[in-house]
XYZ file of C-alpha atoms in Angstrom:
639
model
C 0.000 0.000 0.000
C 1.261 3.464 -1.366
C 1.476 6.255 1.519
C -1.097 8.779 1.291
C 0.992 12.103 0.553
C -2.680 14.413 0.367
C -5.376 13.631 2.342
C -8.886 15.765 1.851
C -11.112 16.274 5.355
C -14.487 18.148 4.225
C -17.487 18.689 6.625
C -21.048 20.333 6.519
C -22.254 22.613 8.424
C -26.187 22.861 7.761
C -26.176 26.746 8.147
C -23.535 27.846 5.715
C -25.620 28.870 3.004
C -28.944 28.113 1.432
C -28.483 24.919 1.568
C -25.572 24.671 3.542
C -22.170 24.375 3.120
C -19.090 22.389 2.556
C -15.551 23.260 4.572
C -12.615 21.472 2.635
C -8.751 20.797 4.161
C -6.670 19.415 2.082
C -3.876 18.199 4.467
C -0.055 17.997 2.830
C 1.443 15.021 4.041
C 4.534 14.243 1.447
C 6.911 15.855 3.179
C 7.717 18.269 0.194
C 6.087 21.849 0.054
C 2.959 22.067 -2.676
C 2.103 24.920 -4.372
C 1.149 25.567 -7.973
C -1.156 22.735 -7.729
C -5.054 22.402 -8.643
C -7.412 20.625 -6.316
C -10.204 18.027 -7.708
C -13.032 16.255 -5.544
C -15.922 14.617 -7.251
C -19.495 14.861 -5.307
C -22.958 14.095 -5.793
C -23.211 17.241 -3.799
C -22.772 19.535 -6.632
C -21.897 23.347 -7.112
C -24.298 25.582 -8.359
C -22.832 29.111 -7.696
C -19.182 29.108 -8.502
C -19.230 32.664 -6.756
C -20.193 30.994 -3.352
C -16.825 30.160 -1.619
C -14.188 31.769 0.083
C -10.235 30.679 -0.046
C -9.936 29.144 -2.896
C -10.910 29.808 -6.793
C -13.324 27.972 -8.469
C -12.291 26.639 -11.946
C -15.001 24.575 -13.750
C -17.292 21.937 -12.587
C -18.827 18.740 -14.864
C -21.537 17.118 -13.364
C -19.697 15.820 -10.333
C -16.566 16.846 -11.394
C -15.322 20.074 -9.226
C -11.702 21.893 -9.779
C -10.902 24.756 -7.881
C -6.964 26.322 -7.448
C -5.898 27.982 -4.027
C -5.388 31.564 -3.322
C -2.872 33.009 -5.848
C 0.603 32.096 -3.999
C -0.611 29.729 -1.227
C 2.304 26.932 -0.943
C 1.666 24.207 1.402
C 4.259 23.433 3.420
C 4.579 19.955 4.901
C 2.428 19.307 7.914
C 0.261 22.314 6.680
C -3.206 22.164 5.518
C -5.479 24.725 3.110
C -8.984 25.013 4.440
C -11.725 26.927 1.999
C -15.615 26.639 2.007
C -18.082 26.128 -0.366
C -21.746 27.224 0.418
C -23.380 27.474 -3.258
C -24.655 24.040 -2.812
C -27.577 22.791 -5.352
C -29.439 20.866 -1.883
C -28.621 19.701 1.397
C -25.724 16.888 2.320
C -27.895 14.377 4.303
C -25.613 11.385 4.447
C -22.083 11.235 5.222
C -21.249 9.268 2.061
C -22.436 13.406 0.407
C -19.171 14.742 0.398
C -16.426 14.146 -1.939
C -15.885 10.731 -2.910
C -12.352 10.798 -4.541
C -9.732 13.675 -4.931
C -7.021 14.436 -6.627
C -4.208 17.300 -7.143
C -2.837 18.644 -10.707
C 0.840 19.561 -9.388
C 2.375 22.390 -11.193
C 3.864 20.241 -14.093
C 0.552 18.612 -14.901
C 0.778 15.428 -13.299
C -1.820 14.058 -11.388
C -1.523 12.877 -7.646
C -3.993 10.968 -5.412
C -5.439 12.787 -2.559
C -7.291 10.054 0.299
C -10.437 11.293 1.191
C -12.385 10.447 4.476
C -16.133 10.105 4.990
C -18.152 13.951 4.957
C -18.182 14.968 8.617
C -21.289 16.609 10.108
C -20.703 19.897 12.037
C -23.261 21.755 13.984
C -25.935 18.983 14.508
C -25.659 15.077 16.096
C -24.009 12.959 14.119
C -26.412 9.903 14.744
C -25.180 6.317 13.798
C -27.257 4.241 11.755
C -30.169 2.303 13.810
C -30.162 -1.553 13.322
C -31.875 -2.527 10.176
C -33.753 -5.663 11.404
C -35.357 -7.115 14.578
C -34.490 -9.963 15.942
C -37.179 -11.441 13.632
C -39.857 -14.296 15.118
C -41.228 -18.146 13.316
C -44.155 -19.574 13.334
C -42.797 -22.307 11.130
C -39.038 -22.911 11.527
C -37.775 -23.348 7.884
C -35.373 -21.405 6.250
C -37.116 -20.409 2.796
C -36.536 -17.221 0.916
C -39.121 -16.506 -0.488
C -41.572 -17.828 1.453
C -43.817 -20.067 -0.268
C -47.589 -19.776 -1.181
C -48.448 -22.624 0.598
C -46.562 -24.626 3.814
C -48.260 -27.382 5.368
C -45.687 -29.270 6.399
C -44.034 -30.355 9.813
C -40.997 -29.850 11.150
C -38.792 -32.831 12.080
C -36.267 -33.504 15.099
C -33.585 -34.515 12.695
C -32.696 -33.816 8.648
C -31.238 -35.975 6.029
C -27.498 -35.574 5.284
C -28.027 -34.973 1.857
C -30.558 -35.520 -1.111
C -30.481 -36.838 -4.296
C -32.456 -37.644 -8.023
C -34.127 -41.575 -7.288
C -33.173 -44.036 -9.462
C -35.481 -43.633 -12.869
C -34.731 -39.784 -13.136
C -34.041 -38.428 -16.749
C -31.230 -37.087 -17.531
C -32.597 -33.470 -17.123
C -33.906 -33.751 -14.169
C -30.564 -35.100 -12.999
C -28.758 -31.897 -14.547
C -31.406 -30.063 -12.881
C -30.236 -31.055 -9.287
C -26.397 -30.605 -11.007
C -26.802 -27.376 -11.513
C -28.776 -26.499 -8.090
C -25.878 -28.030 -6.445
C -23.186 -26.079 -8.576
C -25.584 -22.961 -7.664
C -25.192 -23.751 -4.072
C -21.316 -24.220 -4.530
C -20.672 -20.968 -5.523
C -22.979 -19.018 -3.378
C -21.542 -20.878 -0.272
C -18.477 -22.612 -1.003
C -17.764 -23.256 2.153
C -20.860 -24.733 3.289
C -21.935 -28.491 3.382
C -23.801 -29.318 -0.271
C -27.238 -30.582 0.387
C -27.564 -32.341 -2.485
C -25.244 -35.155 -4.144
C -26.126 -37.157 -7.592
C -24.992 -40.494 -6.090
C -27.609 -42.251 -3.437
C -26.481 -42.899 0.267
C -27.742 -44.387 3.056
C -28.022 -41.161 5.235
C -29.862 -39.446 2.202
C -33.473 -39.300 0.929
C -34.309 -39.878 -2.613
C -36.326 -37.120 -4.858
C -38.929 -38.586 -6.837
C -39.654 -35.878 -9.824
C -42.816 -35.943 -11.390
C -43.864 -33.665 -14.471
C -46.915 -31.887 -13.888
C -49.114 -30.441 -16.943
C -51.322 -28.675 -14.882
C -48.876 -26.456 -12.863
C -47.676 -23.082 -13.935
C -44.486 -23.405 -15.463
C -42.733 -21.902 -12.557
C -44.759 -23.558 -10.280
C -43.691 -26.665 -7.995
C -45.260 -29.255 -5.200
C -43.143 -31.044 -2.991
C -44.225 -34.067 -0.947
C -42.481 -34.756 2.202
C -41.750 -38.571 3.870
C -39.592 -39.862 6.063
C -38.907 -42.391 3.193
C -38.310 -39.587 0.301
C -39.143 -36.382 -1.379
C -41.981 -35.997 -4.214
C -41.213 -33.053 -6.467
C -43.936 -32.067 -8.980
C -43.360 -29.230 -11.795
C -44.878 -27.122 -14.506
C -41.895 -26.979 -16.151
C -37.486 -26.642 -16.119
C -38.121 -23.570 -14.028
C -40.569 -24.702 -11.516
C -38.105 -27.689 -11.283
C -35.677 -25.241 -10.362
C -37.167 -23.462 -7.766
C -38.500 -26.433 -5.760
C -34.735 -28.281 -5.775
C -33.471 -24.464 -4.608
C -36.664 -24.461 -1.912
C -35.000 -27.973 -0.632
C -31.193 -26.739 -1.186
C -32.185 -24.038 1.435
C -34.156 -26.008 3.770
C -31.561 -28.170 4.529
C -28.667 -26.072 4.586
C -30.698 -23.654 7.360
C -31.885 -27.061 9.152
C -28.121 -28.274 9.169
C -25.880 -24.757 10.016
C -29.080 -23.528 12.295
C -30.525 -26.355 14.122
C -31.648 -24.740 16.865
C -33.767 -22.216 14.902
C -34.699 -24.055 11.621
C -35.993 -27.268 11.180
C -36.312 -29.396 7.656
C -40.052 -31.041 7.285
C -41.208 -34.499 8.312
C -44.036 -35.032 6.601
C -46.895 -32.535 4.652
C -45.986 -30.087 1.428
C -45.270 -27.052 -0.108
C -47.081 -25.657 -2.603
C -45.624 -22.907 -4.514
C -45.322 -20.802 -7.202
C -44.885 -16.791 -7.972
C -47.175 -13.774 -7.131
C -45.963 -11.983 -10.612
C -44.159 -12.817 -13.638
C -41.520 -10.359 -13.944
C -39.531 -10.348 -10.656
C -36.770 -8.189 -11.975
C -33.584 -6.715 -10.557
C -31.517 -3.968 -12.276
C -27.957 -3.372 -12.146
C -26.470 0.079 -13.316
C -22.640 -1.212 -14.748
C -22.196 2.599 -15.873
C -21.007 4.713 -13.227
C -19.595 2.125 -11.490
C -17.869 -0.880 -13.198
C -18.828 -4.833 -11.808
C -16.111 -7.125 -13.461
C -17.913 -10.072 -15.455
C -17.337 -12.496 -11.865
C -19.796 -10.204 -9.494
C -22.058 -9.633 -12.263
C -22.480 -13.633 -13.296
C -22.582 -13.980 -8.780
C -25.481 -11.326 -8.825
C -27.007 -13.533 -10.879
C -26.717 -16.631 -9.161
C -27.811 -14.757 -6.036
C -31.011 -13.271 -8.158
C -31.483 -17.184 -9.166
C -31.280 -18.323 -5.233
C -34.466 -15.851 -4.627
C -36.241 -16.855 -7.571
C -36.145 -13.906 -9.202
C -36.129 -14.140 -12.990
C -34.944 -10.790 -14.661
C -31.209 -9.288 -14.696
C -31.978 -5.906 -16.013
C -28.301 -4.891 -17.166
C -28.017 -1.336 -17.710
C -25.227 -0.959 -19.645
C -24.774 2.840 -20.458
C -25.376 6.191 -19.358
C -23.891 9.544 -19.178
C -20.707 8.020 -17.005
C -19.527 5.030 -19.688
C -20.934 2.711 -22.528
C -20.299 -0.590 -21.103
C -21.241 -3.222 -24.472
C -19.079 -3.926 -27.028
C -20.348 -2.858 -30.325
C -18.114 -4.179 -33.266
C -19.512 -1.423 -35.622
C -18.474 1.515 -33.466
C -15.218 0.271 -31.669
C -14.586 3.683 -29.843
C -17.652 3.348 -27.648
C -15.196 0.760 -25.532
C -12.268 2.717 -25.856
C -12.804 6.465 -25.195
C -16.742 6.038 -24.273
C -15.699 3.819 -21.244
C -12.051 5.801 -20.080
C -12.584 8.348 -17.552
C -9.543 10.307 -15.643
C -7.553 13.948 -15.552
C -6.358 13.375 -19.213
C -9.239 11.341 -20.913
C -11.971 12.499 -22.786
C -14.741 11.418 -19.777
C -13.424 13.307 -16.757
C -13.410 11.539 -13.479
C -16.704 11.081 -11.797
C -18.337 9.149 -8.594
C -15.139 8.196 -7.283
C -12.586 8.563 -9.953
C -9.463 10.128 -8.574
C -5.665 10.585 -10.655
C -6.094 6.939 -12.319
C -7.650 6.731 -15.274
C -10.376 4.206 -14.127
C -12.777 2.200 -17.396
C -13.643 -1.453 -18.234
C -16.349 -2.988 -20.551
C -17.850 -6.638 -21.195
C -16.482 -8.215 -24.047
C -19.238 -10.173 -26.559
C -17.932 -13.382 -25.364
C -18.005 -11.954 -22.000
C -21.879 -10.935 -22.577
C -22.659 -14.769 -24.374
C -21.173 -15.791 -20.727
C -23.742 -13.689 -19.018
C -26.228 -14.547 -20.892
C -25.916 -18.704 -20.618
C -25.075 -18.738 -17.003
C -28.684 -16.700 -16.360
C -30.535 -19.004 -18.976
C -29.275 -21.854 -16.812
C -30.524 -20.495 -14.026
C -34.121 -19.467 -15.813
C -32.790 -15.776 -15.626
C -33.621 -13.221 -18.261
C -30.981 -11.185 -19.117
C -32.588 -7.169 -20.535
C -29.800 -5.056 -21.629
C -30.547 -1.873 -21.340
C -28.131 1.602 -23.603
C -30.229 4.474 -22.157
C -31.458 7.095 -25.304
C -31.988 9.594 -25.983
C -31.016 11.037 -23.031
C -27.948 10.177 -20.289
C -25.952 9.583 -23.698
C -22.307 11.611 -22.736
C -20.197 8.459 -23.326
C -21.813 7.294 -26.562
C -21.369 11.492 -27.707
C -17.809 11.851 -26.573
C -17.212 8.189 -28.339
C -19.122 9.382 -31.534
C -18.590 13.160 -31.719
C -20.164 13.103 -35.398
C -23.511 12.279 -33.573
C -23.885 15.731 -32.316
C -25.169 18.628 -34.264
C -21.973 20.829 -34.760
C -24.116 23.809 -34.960
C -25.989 23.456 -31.697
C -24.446 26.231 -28.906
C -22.416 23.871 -26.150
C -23.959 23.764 -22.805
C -27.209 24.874 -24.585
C -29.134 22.641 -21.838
C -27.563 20.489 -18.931
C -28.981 17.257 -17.523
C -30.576 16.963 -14.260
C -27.249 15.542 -13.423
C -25.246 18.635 -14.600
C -24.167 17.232 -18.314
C -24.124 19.151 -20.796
C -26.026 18.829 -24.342
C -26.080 14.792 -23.319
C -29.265 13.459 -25.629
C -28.829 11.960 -29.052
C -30.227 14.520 -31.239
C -33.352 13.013 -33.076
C -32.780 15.183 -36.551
C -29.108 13.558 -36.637
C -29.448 10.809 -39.640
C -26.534 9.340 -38.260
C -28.490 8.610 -35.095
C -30.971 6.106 -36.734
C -27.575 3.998 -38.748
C -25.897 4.040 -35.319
C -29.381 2.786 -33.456
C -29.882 0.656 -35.874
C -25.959 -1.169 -35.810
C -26.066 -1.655 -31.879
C -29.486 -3.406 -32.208
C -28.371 -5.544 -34.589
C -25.471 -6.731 -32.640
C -27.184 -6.777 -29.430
C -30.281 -8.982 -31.051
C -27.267 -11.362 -31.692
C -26.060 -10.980 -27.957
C -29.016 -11.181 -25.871
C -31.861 -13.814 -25.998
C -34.220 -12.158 -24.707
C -37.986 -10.886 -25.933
C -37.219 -7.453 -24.425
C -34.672 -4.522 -25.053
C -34.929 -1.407 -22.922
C -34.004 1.880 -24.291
C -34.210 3.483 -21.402
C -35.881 6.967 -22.272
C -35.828 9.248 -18.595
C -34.585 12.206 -17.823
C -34.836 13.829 -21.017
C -33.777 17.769 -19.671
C -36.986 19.891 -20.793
C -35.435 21.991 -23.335
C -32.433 19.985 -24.785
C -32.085 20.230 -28.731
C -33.897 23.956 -28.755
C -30.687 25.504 -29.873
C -30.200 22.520 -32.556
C -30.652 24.611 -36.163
C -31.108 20.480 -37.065
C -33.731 20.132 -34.716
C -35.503 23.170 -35.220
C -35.954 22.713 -38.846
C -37.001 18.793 -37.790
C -39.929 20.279 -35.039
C -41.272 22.706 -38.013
C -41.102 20.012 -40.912
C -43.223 17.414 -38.734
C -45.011 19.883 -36.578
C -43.693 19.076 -33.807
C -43.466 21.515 -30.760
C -41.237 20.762 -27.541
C -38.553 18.389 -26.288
C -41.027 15.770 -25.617
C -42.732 15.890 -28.440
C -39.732 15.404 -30.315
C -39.022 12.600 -28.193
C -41.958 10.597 -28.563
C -41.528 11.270 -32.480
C -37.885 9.869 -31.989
C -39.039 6.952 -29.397
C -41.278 5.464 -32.089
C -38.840 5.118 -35.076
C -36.337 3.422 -32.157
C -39.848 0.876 -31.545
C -39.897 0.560 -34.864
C -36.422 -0.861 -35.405
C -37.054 -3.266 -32.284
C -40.225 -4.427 -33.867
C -38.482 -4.946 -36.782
C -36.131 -7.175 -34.877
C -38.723 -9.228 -32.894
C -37.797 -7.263 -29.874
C -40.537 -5.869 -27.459
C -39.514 -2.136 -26.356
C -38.918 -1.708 -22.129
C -38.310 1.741 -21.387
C -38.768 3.919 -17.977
C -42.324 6.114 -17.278
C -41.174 8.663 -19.307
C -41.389 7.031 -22.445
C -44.708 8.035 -22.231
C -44.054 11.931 -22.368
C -45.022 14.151 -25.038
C -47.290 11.004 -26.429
C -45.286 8.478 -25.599
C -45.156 5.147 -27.859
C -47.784 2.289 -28.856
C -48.709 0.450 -25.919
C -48.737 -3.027 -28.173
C -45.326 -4.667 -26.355
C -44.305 -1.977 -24.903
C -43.604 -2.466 -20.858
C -42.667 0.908 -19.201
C -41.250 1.152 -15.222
C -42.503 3.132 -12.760
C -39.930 4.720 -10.927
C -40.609 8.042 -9.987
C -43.187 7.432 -7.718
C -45.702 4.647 -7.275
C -48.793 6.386 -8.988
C -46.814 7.218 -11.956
C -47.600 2.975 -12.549
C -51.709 3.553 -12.148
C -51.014 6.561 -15.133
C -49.438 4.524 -17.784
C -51.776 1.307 -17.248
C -54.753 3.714 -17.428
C -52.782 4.778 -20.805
C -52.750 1.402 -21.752
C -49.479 0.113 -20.697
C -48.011 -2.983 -19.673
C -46.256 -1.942 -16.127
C -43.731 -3.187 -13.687
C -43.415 -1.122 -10.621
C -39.850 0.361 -9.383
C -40.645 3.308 -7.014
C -37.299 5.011 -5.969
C -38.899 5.812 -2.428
C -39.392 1.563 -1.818
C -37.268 -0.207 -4.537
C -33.983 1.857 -5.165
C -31.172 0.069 -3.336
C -28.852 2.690 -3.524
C -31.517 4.834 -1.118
C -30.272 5.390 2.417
C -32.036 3.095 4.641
C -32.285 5.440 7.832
C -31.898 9.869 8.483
C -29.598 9.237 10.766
C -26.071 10.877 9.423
C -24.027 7.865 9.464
C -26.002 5.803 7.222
C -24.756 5.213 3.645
C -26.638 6.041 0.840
C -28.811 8.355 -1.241
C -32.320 10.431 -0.541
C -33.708 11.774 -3.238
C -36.285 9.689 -2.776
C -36.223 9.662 0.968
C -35.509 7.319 3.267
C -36.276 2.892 2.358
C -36.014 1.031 5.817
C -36.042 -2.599 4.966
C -39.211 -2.594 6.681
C -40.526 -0.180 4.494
C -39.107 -2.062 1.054
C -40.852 -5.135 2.548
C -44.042 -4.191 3.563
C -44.663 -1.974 0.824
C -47.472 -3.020 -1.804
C -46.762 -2.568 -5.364
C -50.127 -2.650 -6.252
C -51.162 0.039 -4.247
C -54.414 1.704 -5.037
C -54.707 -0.187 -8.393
C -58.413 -0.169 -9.754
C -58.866 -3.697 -9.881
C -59.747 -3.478 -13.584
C -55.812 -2.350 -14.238
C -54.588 -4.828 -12.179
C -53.916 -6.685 -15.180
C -51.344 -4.144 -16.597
C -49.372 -4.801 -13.202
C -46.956 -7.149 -14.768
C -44.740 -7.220 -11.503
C -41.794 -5.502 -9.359
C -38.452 -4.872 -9.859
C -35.292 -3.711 -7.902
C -32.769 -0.957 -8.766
C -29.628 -0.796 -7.932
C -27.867 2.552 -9.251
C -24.252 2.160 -8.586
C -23.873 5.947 -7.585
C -22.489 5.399 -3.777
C -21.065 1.849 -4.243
C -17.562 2.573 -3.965
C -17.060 -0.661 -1.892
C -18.064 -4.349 -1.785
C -18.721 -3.293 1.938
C -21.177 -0.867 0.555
C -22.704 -2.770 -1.839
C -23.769 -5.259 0.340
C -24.810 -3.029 2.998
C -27.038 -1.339 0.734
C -28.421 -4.345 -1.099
C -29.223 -6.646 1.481
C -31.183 -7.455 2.918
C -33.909 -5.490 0.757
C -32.907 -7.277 -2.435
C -34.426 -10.453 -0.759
C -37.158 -8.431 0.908
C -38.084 -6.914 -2.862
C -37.533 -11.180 -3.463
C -40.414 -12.078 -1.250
C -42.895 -9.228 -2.692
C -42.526 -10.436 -5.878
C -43.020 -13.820 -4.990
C -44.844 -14.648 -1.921
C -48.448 -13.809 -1.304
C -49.591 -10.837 -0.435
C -51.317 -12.558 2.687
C -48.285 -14.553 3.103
C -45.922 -11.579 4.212
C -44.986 -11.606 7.672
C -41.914 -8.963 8.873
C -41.026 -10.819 11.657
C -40.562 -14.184 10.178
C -38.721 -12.217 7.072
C -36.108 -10.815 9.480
C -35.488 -13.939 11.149
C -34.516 -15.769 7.965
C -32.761 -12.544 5.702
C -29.273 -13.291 7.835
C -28.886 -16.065 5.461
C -29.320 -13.943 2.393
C -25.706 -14.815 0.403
C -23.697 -11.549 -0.361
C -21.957 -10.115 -3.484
């Protein structure tokens, strides 16, 4: 480990401005004097009036990208530090993980130094820990099942089997089945004892599969005996999820027998509450190599959920390898000091990138298929398109003013411009490979966040809006939104897209599935529209939200504040009118990779909500119980 030679102390005091304010020292610890030397911090926290701070000069800012320079003269010498506030603030630090997340300093001769940073202290107020996130949790039944099943009647035994395994007279699939259910459990818990072996034994029960037209296909029965196990199933996934319901039986009745208990005798009948039980992973602003993505996965397969939404670009990188435009994976992925994307969300002096190969992304794509997981890539248009614009300069409008309009995340002029011709060949290129990549019915476009007013200042757009009559950025969106449905049609795709899709007149509801995120009645709007819906509020179902006020806690709150009480008691379908209740296709989580600096963070943040968001989309509404949840999520696996 390299000595830190800078180190960069902010805090927040809540009355040092409109929305408070920020007090920086930047400590030098190298043991040579600094000066000559520009400062950079990146922060969700973001400057809005350059004019606002004292000590220092402000230089430029890109959406979380700040430089300022010291006082003209300042040299640090060692030992020293250079303190300076900032107070034009755009809204309130809430969270210590508000301040900056990385640092660096530009040294007189343009080379770039790390600077440490430490977590944004709180002045002026109580800075409260975080409260604990679960009870001590209470059974009724004593099994350890996530999610919990439709239907348990079954009784809990005094002992367990030491494993279990296919009876003789299973078919080769349904052998493979409990092969790859056991390789699941491997990698999940490599450690633990497997709970299921191919070869008989004499301290092991036998499963007896039978095939089961009238089930759902991802529905299951299992039988219980002191002799053996009867598995019935719809279909390959319902065969799944009742060997992964045993799996986890067993290993809670073996590693927690004082708690959990495997049955006796009686059955469980199961299968899901909703058919899209999704969970979204934003690969953009920060970078998952191809092992935690394909262990998300396997996690997302251990609670039965069935969608890997992979969001693959935004503003912040373009993640997929496109053969046809090779520069999207070199400079639309490379931010740092020097590159074409500056540093963001925790870049610092290294320039930081990655991307998934195609072979990497046929990987992906076969390991979720094993695991009845559909993969939906997601490249986000028009909007949150920086990486694919500073990859593809040609796709701008030369013409149009720069920083005519800024995102709600502070980028500038970041929406493919509809009237571009070039837009439509590039579209149409990426689908084409990505049809090739990704098996799946579905491609999302993304579509939110459009800034109200971006291409105004396009001459190319202007002379677009007056040829087709079109008034207004979201007018022109929707007319740009349904030539990009068109090309998926064309390709046997079915369009995904988030609630904004709908803006300015949206798209044809025929296959077209739009996400609720903003807030939950957002979801009632488009189905009375006429759209397919899954819901995704941020203020239950964003992972990345902080999950208590207090100051300590990690996280965002935009959206507020998502308790994993709150996540699992809340009820997607809300106020539905029972006659939409149809267009509620299911739930989904998010996990926007903003704050996730850290493994520790990640897993802080996603668990145990993931498995709570699990259970919703799963189990029954009158099924839920709090208690029992919290008594069983300490098993959940972790990235």
């Amino acid at each position: 480990m390299q000595p830190v030679s800078y180190r960069l102390e902010s805090a927040w005091q809540p009355d040092g401005g409109p929305n408070g304010g920020f007090t920086f020292s930047l400590f030098n610890l190298s043991g040579r004097p600094l000066g000559g030397f520009r400062l950079v911090y990146t922060s969700l926290t973001r400057v809005v009036d350059p004019a606002a701070c004292e000590n220092a000069v402000f230089l430029r800012r890109n959406a979380n990208f700040h430089e300022f320079s010291p006082p003209e003269g300042l040299t640090l010498q060692a030992g020293e530090n250079w303190t300076f506030t900032v107070s034009g603030l755009h809204r309130q630090a809430k969270h210590c993980t508000d301040g900056a997340k990385s640092a660096y300093v530009t040294l007189s001769d343009g080379s770039h130094v790390p600077v440490a940073v430490s977590d944004l202290r709180l002045e002026g107020a109580t800075s409260e820990p975080p409260p604990p996130r679960l009870p001590e949790g209470r059974l009724d039944l004593p099994f350890a099942l996530q999610p919990w099943p439709a239907e348990v009647d079954a009784v809990p035994g005094e002992d367990f089997p030491v494993l279990l395994y296919p009876a003789a007279g299973s078919s080769a699939k349904e052998i493979g089945a409990v092969s790859d259910v056991l390789a699941l459990f491997h990698r999940l818990f490599p450690a633990g004892h497997a709970p299921l072996s191919l070869a008989p034994s004499g301290q092991a029960l036998p499963i007896f599969f039978v095939r089961n037209g009238e089930l759902g296909g991802e529905a299951y029965r299992l039988a219980f005996s002191g002799r053996d196990i009867r598995l019935e199933y719809g279909a390959a996934a319902g065969r799944q999820y009742g060997l992964t319901t045993l799996a986890q039986l067993l290993d809670g009745a073996r590693n927690h027998p004082g708690k959990f208990r495997f049955p006796a005798s009686g059955t469980i009948s199961d299968r899901p509450r909703y058919g899209w039980r999704g969970c979204h992973l934003d690969v953009s602003r920060q970078f998952y190599p191809t092992a935690d993505v394909l262990r998300l996965i396997d996690i997302l397969a251990w609670f039965k959920l069935n969608i890997f939404h992979w969001h693959l670009s935004d503003d912040e990188a373009w993640r997929l390898e496109i053969k046809a435009y090779p520069t999207l994976t070199t400079l639309g992925v490379l931010r740092g000091p020097d590159e074409p994307l500056l540093p963001q969300l925790g870049n610092g002096a290294e320039p930081a990138g990655g991307f998934y190969s195609q072979e990497d992304v046929k990987a992906i794509v076969a390991r979720a298929a094993s695991l009845s997981v559909e993969v939906v890539p997601e490249i986000d248009i028009p909007g949150h398109s920086t990486a694919a614009l500073v990859a593809l300069p040609e796709l701008a409008d030369g013409q149009e003013a720069p920083e005519s309009y800024h995102s709600v995340q502070g980028y500038p002029n970041n929406a493919l411009n509809p009237a571009v011709p070039l837009t439509y060949e590039f579209l149409e290129k990426v689908f084409d490979e990505m049809v090739e990549l990704f098996t799946s019915r579905y491609i999302h476009i993304g579509g939110d966040e459009v800034a109200n007013g971006s291409w105004l200042a396009s001459p190319l757009a202007r002379r677009l809006m007056e040829e087709e009559g079109i008034s207004g950025t979201f007018a022109l969106q929707s007319y740009f939104l349904k030539k990009v449905k068109r090309m998926l049609t064309a390709r046997g795709r079915k369009l995904v897209g988030w609630n904004e899709v709908a803006h300015g007149g949206g798209v044809g509801t025929e296959d077209t599935l739009l996400m609720a995120w903003e807030n939950p009645k957002v979801g009632i709007e488009l189905a009375r529209e006429g759209y397919d819906v899954v819901m995704t509020p941020g203020q239950a179902y964003y992972l990345d939200m902080a999950q208590a006020e207090a100051w300590q806690e990690p996280g965002a709150s935009w959206a507020g504040t998502a308790t994993p009480a709150h996540t699992y008691g809340y009820e997607a379908e809300g106020e539905f009118p029972e006659e939409l209740k149809n267009r509620m296709k299911g739930v989904q989580a998010c996990i926007w990779s903003e704050h996730f600096l850290s493994r520790s963070y990640f897993n802080r943040l996603v668990f145990p909500r993931l498995a709570a968001i699990a259970e919703a989309a799963w189990t029954p509404k009158a099924e839920k119980d709090w208690l029992r949840f919290a008594a069983i999520a300490p098993l959940s696996p972790t990235l």
